PDB file of C-alpha atoms in Angstrom:
ATOM      1  CA  MET A   1     107.723  24.478 106.099  1.00  0.00           C
ATOM      2  CA  GLU A   2     107.702  20.854 105.689  1.00  0.00           C
ATOM      3  CA  PRO A   3     104.316  19.444 105.547  1.00  0.00           C
ATOM      4  CA  LYS A   4     103.604  16.944 108.814  1.00  0.00           C
ATOM      5  CA  VAL A   5     100.122  16.013 107.427  1.00  0.00           C
ATOM      6  CA  LEU A   6     100.566  13.897 104.569  1.00  0.00           C
ATOM      7  CA  GLN A   7      96.563  12.864 103.922  1.00  0.00           C
ATOM      8  CA  GLY A   8      93.277  14.138 105.532  1.00  0.00           C
ATOM      9  CA  PRO A   9      89.801  14.290 103.917  1.00  0.00           C
ATOM     10  CA  SER A  10      89.199  16.727 101.312  1.00  0.00           C
ATOM     11  CA  ASP A  11      88.781  20.111 101.727  1.00  0.00           C
ATOM     12  CA  ASN A  12      84.530  20.889 100.849  1.00  0.00           C
ATOM     13  CA  SER A  13      84.622  23.970 102.551  1.00  0.00           C
ATOM     14  CA  LYS A  14      85.142  26.545  99.343  1.00  0.00           C
ATOM     15  CA  VAL A  15      87.138  28.719 101.916  1.00  0.00           C
ATOM     16  CA  PRO A  16      89.251  30.909  99.558  1.00  0.00           C
ATOM     17  CA  ARG A  17      93.013  30.287  99.971  1.00  0.00           C
ATOM     18  CA  LYS A  18      93.851  33.796 100.952  1.00  0.00           C
ATOM     19  CA  SER A  19      95.692  35.563 103.770  1.00  0.00           C
ATOM     20  CA  LEU A  20      94.095  35.811 107.127  1.00  0.00           C
ATOM     21  CA  GLY A  21      93.968  39.299 106.611  1.00  0.00           C
ATOM     22  CA  GLN A  22      91.863  39.405 103.461  1.00  0.00           C
ATOM     23  CA  LEU A  23      89.565  36.754 104.596  1.00  0.00           C
ATOM     24  CA  LEU A  24      89.022  39.012 107.775  1.00  0.00           C
ATOM     25  CA  LEU A  25      88.793  42.055 105.358  1.00  0.00           C
ATOM     26  CA  GLN A  26      86.122  39.916 103.622  1.00  0.00           C
ATOM     27  CA  VAL A  27      84.182  39.198 106.207  1.00  0.00           C
ATOM     28  CA  CYS A  28      83.981  42.179 107.843  1.00  0.00           C
ATOM     29  CA  ASN A  29      82.529  43.815 104.639  1.00  0.00           C
ATOM     30  CA  THR A  30      80.005  40.910 104.419  1.00  0.00           C
ATOM     31  CA  HIS A  31      78.833  41.628 107.568  1.00  0.00           C
ATOM     32  CA  ARG A  32      79.610  44.817 108.336  1.00  0.00           C
ATOM     33  CA  ASN A  33      76.119  46.170 110.285  1.00  0.00           C
ATOM     34  CA  ASN A  34      76.190  43.314 112.496  1.00  0.00           C
ATOM     35  CA  THR A  35      77.712  42.796 116.223  1.00  0.00           C
ATOM     36  CA  ALA A  36      81.273  41.490 116.221  1.00  0.00           C
ATOM     37  CA  VAL A  37      82.282  41.872 119.650  1.00  0.00           C
ATOM     38  CA  ILE A  38      80.659  42.698 122.887  1.00  0.00           C
ATOM     39  CA  ASP A  39      83.317  43.749 125.562  1.00  0.00           C
ATOM     40  CA  ILE A  40      81.434  42.533 128.746  1.00  0.00           C
ATOM     41  CA  LYS A  41      83.762  44.631 131.303  1.00  0.00           C
ATOM     42  CA  SER A  42      83.144  47.759 129.642  1.00  0.00           C
ATOM     43  CA  GLY A  43      79.995  47.603 127.637  1.00  0.00           C
ATOM     44  CA  GLU A  44      81.468  48.928 124.429  1.00  0.00           C
ATOM     45  CA  SER A  45      80.784  46.793 121.250  1.00  0.00           C
ATOM     46  CA  LEU A  46      81.779  46.940 117.969  1.00  0.00           C
ATOM     47  CA  THR A  47      80.014  46.139 114.573  1.00  0.00           C
ATOM     48  CA  PHE A  48      82.174  44.174 112.071  1.00  0.00           C
ATOM     49  CA  GLY A  49      82.631  47.537 110.101  1.00  0.00           C
ATOM     50  CA  GLN A  50      83.587  49.547 113.088  1.00  0.00           C
ATOM     51  CA  LEU A  51      85.741  46.577 114.382  1.00  0.00           C
ATOM     52  CA  CYS A  52      87.506  46.659 110.465  1.00  0.00           C
ATOM     53  CA  GLN A  53      88.155  50.515 110.228  1.00  0.00           C
ATOM     54  CA  LEU A  54      89.617  50.437 113.667  1.00  0.00           C
ATOM     55  CA  ALA A  55      91.882  47.567 113.125  1.00  0.00           C
ATOM     56  CA  LYS A  56      93.070  49.174 109.506  1.00  0.00           C
ATOM     57  CA  ASN A  57      93.935  52.269 111.353  1.00  0.00           C
ATOM     58  CA  LEU A  58      95.685  50.676 114.205  1.00  0.00           C
ATOM     59  CA  ALA A  59      97.609  48.774 110.819  1.00  0.00           C
ATOM     60  CA  ALA A  60      98.487  52.111 109.229  1.00  0.00           C
ATOM     61  CA  SER A  61      99.801  53.316 112.669  1.00  0.00           C
ATOM     62  CA  LEU A  62     101.894  50.112 113.142  1.00  0.00           C
ATOM     63  CA  ARG A  63     103.239  50.324 110.023  1.00  0.00           C
ATOM     64  CA  LEU A  64     104.760  53.854 110.333  1.00  0.00           C
ATOM     65  CA  LEU A  65     106.283  52.591 113.762  1.00  0.00           C
ATOM     66  CA  GLY A  66     108.100  49.660 111.411  1.00  0.00           C
ATOM     67  CA  ALA A  67     105.958  46.917 112.862  1.00  0.00           C
ATOM     68  CA  LYS A  68     105.972  45.205 109.354  1.00  0.00           C
ATOM     69  CA  LYS A  69     109.205  44.360 109.846  1.00  0.00           C
ATOM     70  CA  SER A  70     109.208  43.016 113.400  1.00  0.00           C
ATOM     71  CA  MET A  71     107.205  41.049 116.064  1.00  0.00           C
ATOM     72  CA  VAL A  72     104.649  42.751 117.890  1.00  0.00           C
ATOM     73  CA  GLY A  73     103.882  41.763 121.394  1.00  0.00           C
ATOM     74  CA  VAL A  74     100.778  41.662 123.085  1.00  0.00           C
ATOM     75  CA  VAL A  75     100.181  41.321 126.663  1.00  0.00           C
ATOM     76  CA  ALA A  76      96.600  42.067 127.637  1.00  0.00           C
ATOM     77  CA  GLU A  77      93.206  40.535 128.933  1.00  0.00           C
ATOM     78  CA  ASN A  78      90.419  39.622 126.937  1.00  0.00           C
ATOM     79  CA  SER A  79      88.855  42.697 125.438  1.00  0.00           C
ATOM     80  CA  HIS A  80      87.587  44.429 122.236  1.00  0.00           C
ATOM     81  CA  LYS A  81      90.688  46.146 121.577  1.00  0.00           C
ATOM     82  CA  PHE A  82      92.584  42.736 122.052  1.00  0.00           C
ATOM     83  CA  LEU A  83      90.529  41.826 118.645  1.00  0.00           C
ATOM     84  CA  VAL A  84      91.107  44.971 116.636  1.00  0.00           C
ATOM     85  CA  THR A  85      95.273  44.949 117.526  1.00  0.00           C
ATOM     86  CA  TYR A  86      94.491  40.857 116.540  1.00  0.00           C
ATOM     87  CA  LEU A  87      93.098  42.208 112.970  1.00  0.00           C
ATOM     88  CA  ALA A  88      95.545  44.720 112.366  1.00  0.00           C
ATOM     89  CA  GLY A  89      98.442  42.193 113.042  1.00  0.00           C
ATOM     90  CA  PHE A  90      97.163  39.897 110.103  1.00  0.00           C
ATOM     91  CA  PHE A  91      96.169  43.231 107.923  1.00  0.00           C
ATOM     92  CA  LEU A  92      99.975  43.635 108.196  1.00  0.00           C
ATOM     93  CA  ALA A  93     100.956  39.870 108.054  1.00  0.00           C
ATOM     94  CA  THR A  94     102.837  41.063 111.410  1.00  0.00           C
ATOM     95  CA  PRO A  95     103.350  37.994 113.767  1.00  0.00           C
ATOM     96  CA  LEU A  96     101.780  39.062 116.982  1.00  0.00           C
ATOM     97  CA  HIS A  97     103.080  37.187 120.162  1.00  0.00           C
ATOM     98  CA  LEU A  98     100.090  36.678 122.614  1.00  0.00           C
ATOM     99  CA  ILE A  99     101.722  36.668 126.500  1.00  0.00           C
ATOM    100  CA  ASN A 100      99.543  35.902 129.666  1.00  0.00           C
ATOM    101  CA  PRO A 101      99.441  39.663 131.308  1.00  0.00           C
ATOM    102  CA  THR A 102      99.629  37.892 134.810  1.00  0.00           C
ATOM    103  CA  SER A 103     103.351  36.981 133.769  1.00  0.00           C
ATOM    104  CA  THR A 104     106.012  38.225 136.428  1.00  0.00           C
ATOM    105  CA  GLU A 105     108.582  40.191 135.792  1.00  0.00           C
ATOM    106  CA  TYR A 106     111.289  37.591 135.604  1.00  0.00           C
ATOM    107  CA  GLU A 107     108.339  35.221 133.176  1.00  0.00           C
ATOM    108  CA  LEU A 108     107.857  38.096 130.827  1.00  0.00           C
ATOM    109  CA  LYS A 109     111.789  39.151 130.608  1.00  0.00           C
ATOM    110  CA  GLU A 110     111.890  35.090 129.344  1.00  0.00           C
ATOM    111  CA  LEU A 111     108.927  34.947 127.028  1.00  0.00           C
ATOM    112  CA  LEU A 112     110.115  38.618 125.281  1.00  0.00           C
ATOM    113  CA  THR A 113     113.288  37.296 124.905  1.00  0.00           C
ATOM    114  CA  LEU A 114     111.826  34.189 122.386  1.00  0.00           C
ATOM    115  CA  SER A 115     110.205  36.870 119.870  1.00  0.00           C
ATOM    116  CA  LYS A 116     111.862  39.725 120.529  1.00  0.00           C
ATOM    117  CA  PRO A 117     109.537  42.373 119.808  1.00  0.00           C
ATOM    118  CA  THR A 118     110.203  45.484 119.053  1.00  0.00           C
ATOM    119  CA  ILE A 119     106.657  47.144 119.817  1.00  0.00           C
ATOM    120  CA  VAL A 120     104.606  45.606 122.653  1.00  0.00           C
ATOM    121  CA  PHE A 121     100.789  46.477 123.651  1.00  0.00           C
ATOM    122  CA  CYS A 122     100.078  46.007 127.332  1.00  0.00           C
ATOM    123  CA  SER A 123      96.919  46.831 129.511  1.00  0.00           C
ATOM    124  CA  LYS A 124      97.273  48.765 132.795  1.00  0.00           C
ATOM    125  CA  SER A 125      97.684  45.305 134.781  1.00  0.00           C
ATOM    126  CA  SER A 126     100.638  44.497 132.675  1.00  0.00           C
ATOM    127  CA  LEU A 127     102.230  47.646 132.167  1.00  0.00           C
ATOM    128  CA  GLY A 128     104.242  47.969 135.214  1.00  0.00           C
ATOM    129  CA  ASN A 129     106.158  45.172 133.984  1.00  0.00           C
ATOM    130  CA  VAL A 130     106.564  45.640 130.486  1.00  0.00           C
ATOM    131  CA  VAL A 131     108.141  49.026 131.294  1.00  0.00           C
ATOM    132  CA  LYS A 132     110.717  47.579 133.901  1.00  0.00           C
ATOM    133  CA  VAL A 133     111.971  44.460 131.552  1.00  0.00           C
ATOM    134  CA  LYS A 134     111.799  47.520 128.387  1.00  0.00           C
ATOM    135  CA  ASP A 135     115.072  48.847 129.200  1.00  0.00           C
ATOM    136  CA  GLU A 136     116.550  45.764 130.448  1.00  0.00           C
ATOM    137  CA  LEU A 137     116.193  43.796 127.175  1.00  0.00           C
ATOM    138  CA  GLY A 138     117.084  46.357 124.768  1.00  0.00           C
ATOM    139  CA  PHE A 139     114.797  45.683 121.507  1.00  0.00           C
ATOM    140  CA  ILE A 140     111.414  46.853 122.614  1.00  0.00           C
ATOM    141  CA  LYS A 141     111.105  50.219 121.071  1.00  0.00           C
ATOM    142  CA  THR A 142     107.625  51.062 121.599  1.00  0.00           C
ATOM    143  CA  VAL A 143     105.265  50.246 124.385  1.00  0.00           C
ATOM    144  CA  ILE A 144     101.741  51.003 123.903  1.00  0.00           C
ATOM    145  CA  SER A 145      98.956  51.034 126.517  1.00  0.00           C
ATOM    146  CA  PHE A 146      95.606  49.926 125.729  1.00  0.00           C
ATOM    147  CA  ASP A 147      94.134  51.686 128.952  1.00  0.00           C
ATOM    148  CA  GLY A 148      95.969  55.365 128.251  1.00  0.00           C
ATOM    149  CA  VAL A 149      99.304  56.827 129.174  1.00  0.00           C
ATOM    150  CA  VAL A 150     100.371  56.842 132.556  1.00  0.00           C
ATOM    151  CA  GLU A 151     102.665  59.272 134.345  1.00  0.00           C
ATOM    152  CA  SER A 152     106.556  57.314 133.184  1.00  0.00           C
ATOM    153  CA  LYS A 153     110.151  58.012 132.798  1.00  0.00           C
ATOM    154  CA  GLN A 154     109.913  56.241 129.440  1.00  0.00           C
ATOM    155  CA  THR A 155     107.393  57.212 126.340  1.00  0.00           C
ATOM    156  CA  ILE A 156     104.225  55.338 126.301  1.00  0.00           C
ATOM    157  CA  LEU A 157     102.175  55.562 122.990  1.00  0.00           C
ATOM    158  CA  ALA A 158      98.563  55.555 123.747  1.00  0.00           C
ATOM    159  CA  TYR A 159      96.035  52.801 121.744  1.00  0.00           C
ATOM    160  CA  ALA A 160      93.327  55.714 121.486  1.00  0.00           C
ATOM    161  CA  ASP A 161      95.668  58.356 119.485  1.00  0.00           C
ATOM    162  CA  LEU A 162      96.820  55.099 117.443  1.00  0.00           C
ATOM    163  CA  ILE A 163      93.168  54.407 115.823  1.00  0.00           C
ATOM    164  CA  LYS A 164      92.039  57.765 115.048  1.00  0.00           C
ATOM    165  CA  GLU A 165      92.755  57.531 111.610  1.00  0.00           C
ATOM    166  CA  SER A 166      94.081  55.792 108.858  1.00  0.00           C
ATOM    167  CA  LYS A 167      97.341  57.281 106.858  1.00  0.00           C
ATOM    168  CA  GLY A 168      97.712  55.207 103.988  1.00  0.00           C
ATOM    169  CA  PHE A 169      96.313  51.518 104.899  1.00  0.00           C
ATOM    170  CA  GLN A 170      97.260  48.796 102.710  1.00  0.00           C
ATOM    171  CA  ILE A 171      96.692  45.270 103.289  1.00  0.00           C
ATOM    172  CA  GLU A 172      99.340  42.925 102.827  1.00  0.00           C
ATOM    173  CA  GLU A 173      99.570  40.832  99.502  1.00  0.00           C
ATOM    174  CA  GLY A 174     101.176  37.971  98.411  1.00  0.00           C
ATOM    175  CA  VAL A 175     101.247  36.547 101.902  1.00  0.00           C
ATOM    176  CA  ASP A 176     102.846  32.809 101.907  1.00  0.00           C
ATOM    177  CA  LEU A 177     100.591  30.783 103.731  1.00  0.00           C
ATOM    178  CA  GLU A 178     102.669  27.807 104.730  1.00  0.00           C
ATOM    179  CA  ASN A 179     105.314  29.988 105.800  1.00  0.00           C
ATOM    180  CA  GLN A 180     104.020  33.182 107.169  1.00  0.00           C
ATOM    181  CA  VAL A 181     103.699  33.180 111.221  1.00  0.00           C
ATOM    182  CA  GLY A 182     100.406  34.598 112.247  1.00  0.00           C
ATOM    183  CA  LEU A 183     101.086  33.991 115.852  1.00  0.00           C
ATOM    184  CA  VAL A 184     103.626  33.154 118.514  1.00  0.00           C
ATOM    185  CA  LEU A 185     102.024  30.938 121.617  1.00  0.00           C
ATOM    186  CA  ASN A 186     103.397  29.878 124.351  1.00  0.00           C
ATOM    187  CA  SER A 187     103.825  25.934 125.738  1.00  0.00           C
ATOM    188  CA  SER A 188     102.938  25.674 129.505  1.00  0.00           C
ATOM    189  CA  GLY A 189     106.377  25.095 130.395  1.00  0.00           C
ATOM    190  CA  THR A 190     105.933  21.723 132.232  1.00  0.00           C
ATOM    191  CA  SER A 191     109.070  20.433 131.012  1.00  0.00           C
ATOM    192  CA  GLY A 192     111.288  23.769 131.797  1.00  0.00           C
ATOM    193  CA  LEU A 193     110.726  27.236 130.772  1.00  0.00           C
ATOM    194  CA  PRO A 194     107.598  27.869 128.453  1.00  0.00           C
ATOM    195  CA  LYS A 195     108.737  27.961 124.363  1.00  0.00           C
ATOM    196  CA  GLY A 196     107.647  29.982 121.777  1.00  0.00           C
ATOM    197  CA  VAL A 197     105.418  28.219 119.527  1.00  0.00           C
ATOM    198  CA  MET A 198     105.331  29.625 115.829  1.00  0.00           C
ATOM    199  CA  VAL A 199     101.936  29.366 114.078  1.00  0.00           C
ATOM    200  CA  THR A 200     101.533  29.616 110.612  1.00  0.00           C
ATOM    201  CA  GLU A 201      98.743  31.228 108.987  1.00  0.00           C
ATOM    202  CA  LYS A 202      98.025  28.156 107.300  1.00  0.00           C
ATOM    203  CA  MET A 203      97.592  26.550 110.559  1.00  0.00           C
ATOM    204  CA  LEU A 204      94.740  29.617 111.236  1.00  0.00           C
ATOM    205  CA  TRP A 205      93.358  29.241 108.241  1.00  0.00           C
ATOM    206  CA  LEU A 206      92.291  25.764 108.929  1.00  0.00           C
ATOM    207  CA  HIS A 207      89.898  27.364 111.671  1.00  0.00           C
ATOM    208  CA  PHE A 208      87.994  28.865 108.729  1.00  0.00           C
ATOM    209  CA  VAL A 209      87.915  25.875 107.053  1.00  0.00           C
ATOM    210  CA  HIS A 210      86.424  24.182 110.474  1.00  0.00           C
ATOM    211  CA  SER A 211      83.749  26.841 110.824  1.00  0.00           C
ATOM    212  CA  ARG A 212      82.152  25.424 107.675  1.00  0.00           C
ATOM    213  CA  ASP A 213      81.642  22.201 109.288  1.00  0.00           C
ATOM    214  CA  SER A 214      77.790  21.828 109.854  1.00  0.00           C
ATOM    215  CA  ASP A 215      78.649  18.802 112.108  1.00  0.00           C
ATOM    216  CA  SER A 216      80.846  20.742 114.640  1.00  0.00           C
ATOM    217  CA  PHE A 217      80.445  24.462 115.004  1.00  0.00           C
ATOM    218  CA  ASN A 218      78.035  25.375 112.773  1.00  0.00           C
ATOM    219  CA  MET A 219      78.142  28.912 114.197  1.00  0.00           C
ATOM    220  CA  LYS A 220      75.522  31.439 113.124  1.00  0.00           C
ATOM    221  CA  PRO A 221      75.526  35.276 111.862  1.00  0.00           C
ATOM    222  CA  GLN A 222      74.880  37.211 114.934  1.00  0.00           C
ATOM    223  CA  GLU A 223      75.019  34.135 117.115  1.00  0.00           C
ATOM    224  CA  VAL A 224      76.450  35.584 120.363  1.00  0.00           C
ATOM    225  CA  VAL A 225      79.336  33.575 121.739  1.00  0.00           C
ATOM    226  CA  PRO A 226      80.960  34.071 125.281  1.00  0.00           C
ATOM    227  CA  LEU A 227      84.504  33.760 125.290  1.00  0.00           C
ATOM    228  CA  VAL A 228      86.240  33.143 128.804  1.00  0.00           C
ATOM    229  CA  MET A 229      89.426  31.601 127.845  1.00  0.00           C
ATOM    230  CA  PRO A 230      92.035  33.604 127.696  1.00  0.00           C
ATOM    231  CA  PHE A 231      92.773  35.462 124.214  1.00  0.00           C
ATOM    232  CA  PHE A 232      96.666  34.363 124.407  1.00  0.00           C
ATOM    233  CA  HIS A 233      95.612  30.733 124.429  1.00  0.00           C
ATOM    234  CA  MET A 234      94.924  28.460 120.997  1.00  0.00           C
ATOM    235  CA  TYR A 235      91.634  27.443 122.171  1.00  0.00           C
ATOM    236  CA  ALA A 236      90.105  30.751 122.521  1.00  0.00           C
ATOM    237  CA  ILE A 237      91.731  31.917 119.373  1.00  0.00           C
ATOM    238  CA  HIS A 238      90.290  28.744 117.336  1.00  0.00           C
ATOM    239  CA  PHE A 239      86.931  30.416 118.703  1.00  0.00           C
ATOM    240  CA  ILE A 240      88.012  33.743 117.755  1.00  0.00           C
ATOM    241  CA  ASN A 241      88.474  32.972 114.073  1.00  0.00           C
ATOM    242  CA  VAL A 242      85.230  30.705 113.940  1.00  0.00           C
ATOM    243  CA  ALA A 243      82.880  32.898 115.258  1.00  0.00           C
ATOM    244  CA  LEU A 244      84.371  35.941 113.263  1.00  0.00           C
ATOM    245  CA  TYR A 245      84.390  34.211 109.813  1.00  0.00           C
ATOM    246  CA  SER A 246      80.965  32.767 111.071  1.00  0.00           C
ATOM    247  CA  GLY A 247      79.755  36.481 111.065  1.00  0.00           C
ATOM    248  CA  ALA A 248      78.847  35.970 114.911  1.00  0.00           C
ATOM    249  CA  THR A 249      79.183  37.967 118.221  1.00  0.00           C
ATOM    250  CA  ILE A 250      82.108  37.124 120.335  1.00  0.00           C
ATOM    251  CA  ALA A 251      81.174  38.381 123.977  1.00  0.00           C
ATOM    252  CA  ALA A 252      84.478  38.787 125.158  1.00  0.00           C
ATOM    253  CA  LEU A 253      84.859  38.197 129.532  1.00  0.00           C
ATOM    254  CA  ASP A 254      88.066  39.389 131.007  1.00  0.00           C
ATOM    255  CA  ARG A 255      87.939  36.882 133.708  1.00  0.00           C
ATOM    256  CA  PHE A 256      85.390  33.973 134.453  1.00  0.00           C
ATOM    257  CA  ASN A 257      83.106  35.535 137.130  1.00  0.00           C
ATOM    258  CA  PRO A 258      80.199  33.067 137.653  1.00  0.00           C
ATOM    259  CA  GLU A 259      77.006  35.761 137.858  1.00  0.00           C
ATOM    260  CA  ILE A 260      78.300  37.499 135.230  1.00  0.00           C
ATOM    261  CA  PHE A 261      78.867  34.673 132.952  1.00  0.00           C
ATOM    262  CA  LEU A 262      75.501  33.005 133.477  1.00  0.00           C
ATOM    263  CA  GLU A 263      73.890  36.703 133.314  1.00  0.00           C
ATOM    264  CA  THR A 264      75.662  36.988 129.968  1.00  0.00           C
ATOM    265  CA  CYS A 265      74.769  33.423 128.883  1.00  0.00           C
ATOM    266  CA  GLU A 266      70.790  34.444 129.768  1.00  0.00           C
ATOM    267  CA  LYS A 267      70.824  37.904 128.218  1.00  0.00           C
ATOM    268  CA  TYR A 268      71.674  36.829 124.841  1.00  0.00           C
ATOM    269  CA  GLN A 269      70.423  33.338 124.511  1.00  0.00           C
ATOM    270  CA  VAL A 270      73.636  31.709 124.001  1.00  0.00           C
ATOM    271  CA  GLU A 271      73.773  28.734 122.158  1.00  0.00           C
ATOM    272  CA  GLN A 272      77.354  27.470 122.661  1.00  0.00           C
ATOM    273  CA  LEU A 273      79.656  27.109 125.640  1.00  0.00           C
ATOM    274  CA  VAL A 274      83.290  27.275 125.374  1.00  0.00           C
ATOM    275  CA  LEU A 275      84.892  26.197 128.596  1.00  0.00           C
ATOM    276  CA  VAL A 276      87.601  23.708 130.252  1.00  0.00           C
ATOM    277  CA  PRO A 277      87.010  20.814 132.777  1.00  0.00           C
ATOM    278  CA  TYR A 278      87.010  22.688 136.017  1.00  0.00           C
ATOM    279  CA  LEU A 279      84.397  25.325 134.539  1.00  0.00           C
ATOM    280  CA  ILE A 280      82.212  22.515 133.728  1.00  0.00           C
ATOM    281  CA  ASN A 281      82.950  21.038 137.195  1.00  0.00           C
ATOM    282  CA  PHE A 282      82.049  24.062 138.632  1.00  0.00           C
ATOM    283  CA  LEU A 283      78.541  24.904 136.509  1.00  0.00           C
ATOM    284  CA  THR A 284      77.783  21.302 137.725  1.00  0.00           C
ATOM    285  CA  LYS A 285      77.697  21.992 141.193  1.00  0.00           C
ATOM    286  CA  THR A 286      77.122  25.613 141.957  1.00  0.00           C
ATOM    287  CA  LEU A 287      73.362  26.447 142.853  1.00  0.00           C
ATOM    288  CA  LEU A 288      73.684  29.658 140.891  1.00  0.00           C
ATOM    289  CA  VAL A 289      72.752  27.783 137.410  1.00  0.00           C
ATOM    290  CA  PRO A 290      69.154  27.235 138.270  1.00  0.00           C
ATOM    291  CA  LEU A 291      68.548  30.930 138.757  1.00  0.00           C
ATOM    292  CA  TYR A 292      69.185  31.801 135.241  1.00  0.00           C
ATOM    293  CA  ASP A 293      67.570  30.723 132.157  1.00  0.00           C
ATOM    294  CA  MET A 294      70.403  28.393 130.338  1.00  0.00           C
ATOM    295  CA  SER A 295      67.579  26.498 127.968  1.00  0.00           C
ATOM    296  CA  SER A 296      69.396  27.657 124.894  1.00  0.00           C
ATOM    297  CA  VAL A 297      72.191  25.987 125.197  1.00  0.00           C
ATOM    298  CA  ARG A 298      72.563  23.536 123.088  1.00  0.00           C
ATOM    299  CA  GLN A 299      76.195  22.359 122.825  1.00  0.00           C
ATOM    300  CA  VAL A 300      79.139  22.677 125.370  1.00  0.00           C
ATOM    301  CA  TRP A 301      82.763  22.720 124.214  1.00  0.00           C
ATOM    302  CA  THR A 302      85.673  21.852 126.360  1.00  0.00           C
ATOM    303  CA  ALA A 303      89.384  21.252 125.922  1.00  0.00           C
ATOM    304  CA  GLY A 304      92.604  21.619 128.160  1.00  0.00           C
ATOM    305  CA  SER A 305      92.143  18.588 130.151  1.00  0.00           C
ATOM    306  CA  SER A 306      90.222  15.407 130.595  1.00  0.00           C
ATOM    307  CA  LEU A 307      86.537  15.848 131.071  1.00  0.00           C
ATOM    308  CA  MET A 308      85.320  13.312 133.823  1.00  0.00           C
ATOM    309  CA  ASP A 309      81.891  11.163 132.589  1.00  0.00           C
ATOM    310  CA  GLU A 310      79.919  12.210 135.336  1.00  0.00           C
ATOM    311  CA  ASP A 311      80.496  15.861 135.005  1.00  0.00           C
ATOM    312  CA  ALA A 312      79.695  15.152 131.129  1.00  0.00           C
ATOM    313  CA  LYS A 313      76.117  13.363 132.208  1.00  0.00           C
ATOM    314  CA  LYS A 314      75.597  16.399 134.945  1.00  0.00           C
ATOM    315  CA  ILE A 315      76.177  19.144 132.319  1.00  0.00           C
ATOM    316  CA  LYS A 316      73.470  17.952 130.222  1.00  0.00           C
ATOM    317  CA  LYS A 317      70.805  17.639 132.719  1.00  0.00           C
ATOM    318  CA  ARG A 318      71.741  21.476 133.495  1.00  0.00           C
TER     319      ARG A 318
END
């Protein structure tokens, strides 16, 4: 891939130029006894060691299903299972196409046609639409349900069955960071139908470099970072990578519920908030904020659209 950035600041991060799979495996071993993710909806949590082992098991199962020679789709909400699949994709160096689970049948058909995955993971909410488009599209061979097997005329595999054991796990070696596609994300579609944006491992590797910048992220091991931004957005992906590589704990929220979000922040003494201007505006106005102890917050991140100066000033005061 032809380089687009010809010159930038020198890299002093000392992050090895290895594949994301190798780097994630290394960080899981380093922080193996620390909590990697807390699934706020289900209440389940995984240590880095557990997250890594489940991802190894899933990667081995996916290899047997032929994922190494294909693209894998993920149509699901934020959860610990999503993160297990995320790591498994990088262990295999198999591109993951991350898709909004609220996509309509028509939208899902258009999006899946861009990448033509042979394997698609889905949640309970998106399973119906995935099954409907499977036969029509033709290229999807396997559907995997995060939420168990349901009655269907088609064969649907259960995620739970694929993470039970690791048969011949091997991490992919010799990955070309410059050209290996790690993720496929979708553009907003403001100028027509959404496009498929191929994100290379080199681009994602830079997130790990950013995690070592003490002037910006500065996340600490075991620091809890609540992520309510959809995991199929690059904004969330950036923070997932930074949090994992920093040994921090991701508190995964599947949607924004004001009370649950604020309870999470108070319970885990959250130091950094990852928001969008709309949510910042809401938090500046709601009467709920004073009911919770938010004194631990030291930094607020925002992206997606412009932030009003007035809201920036108000959120600092709150």
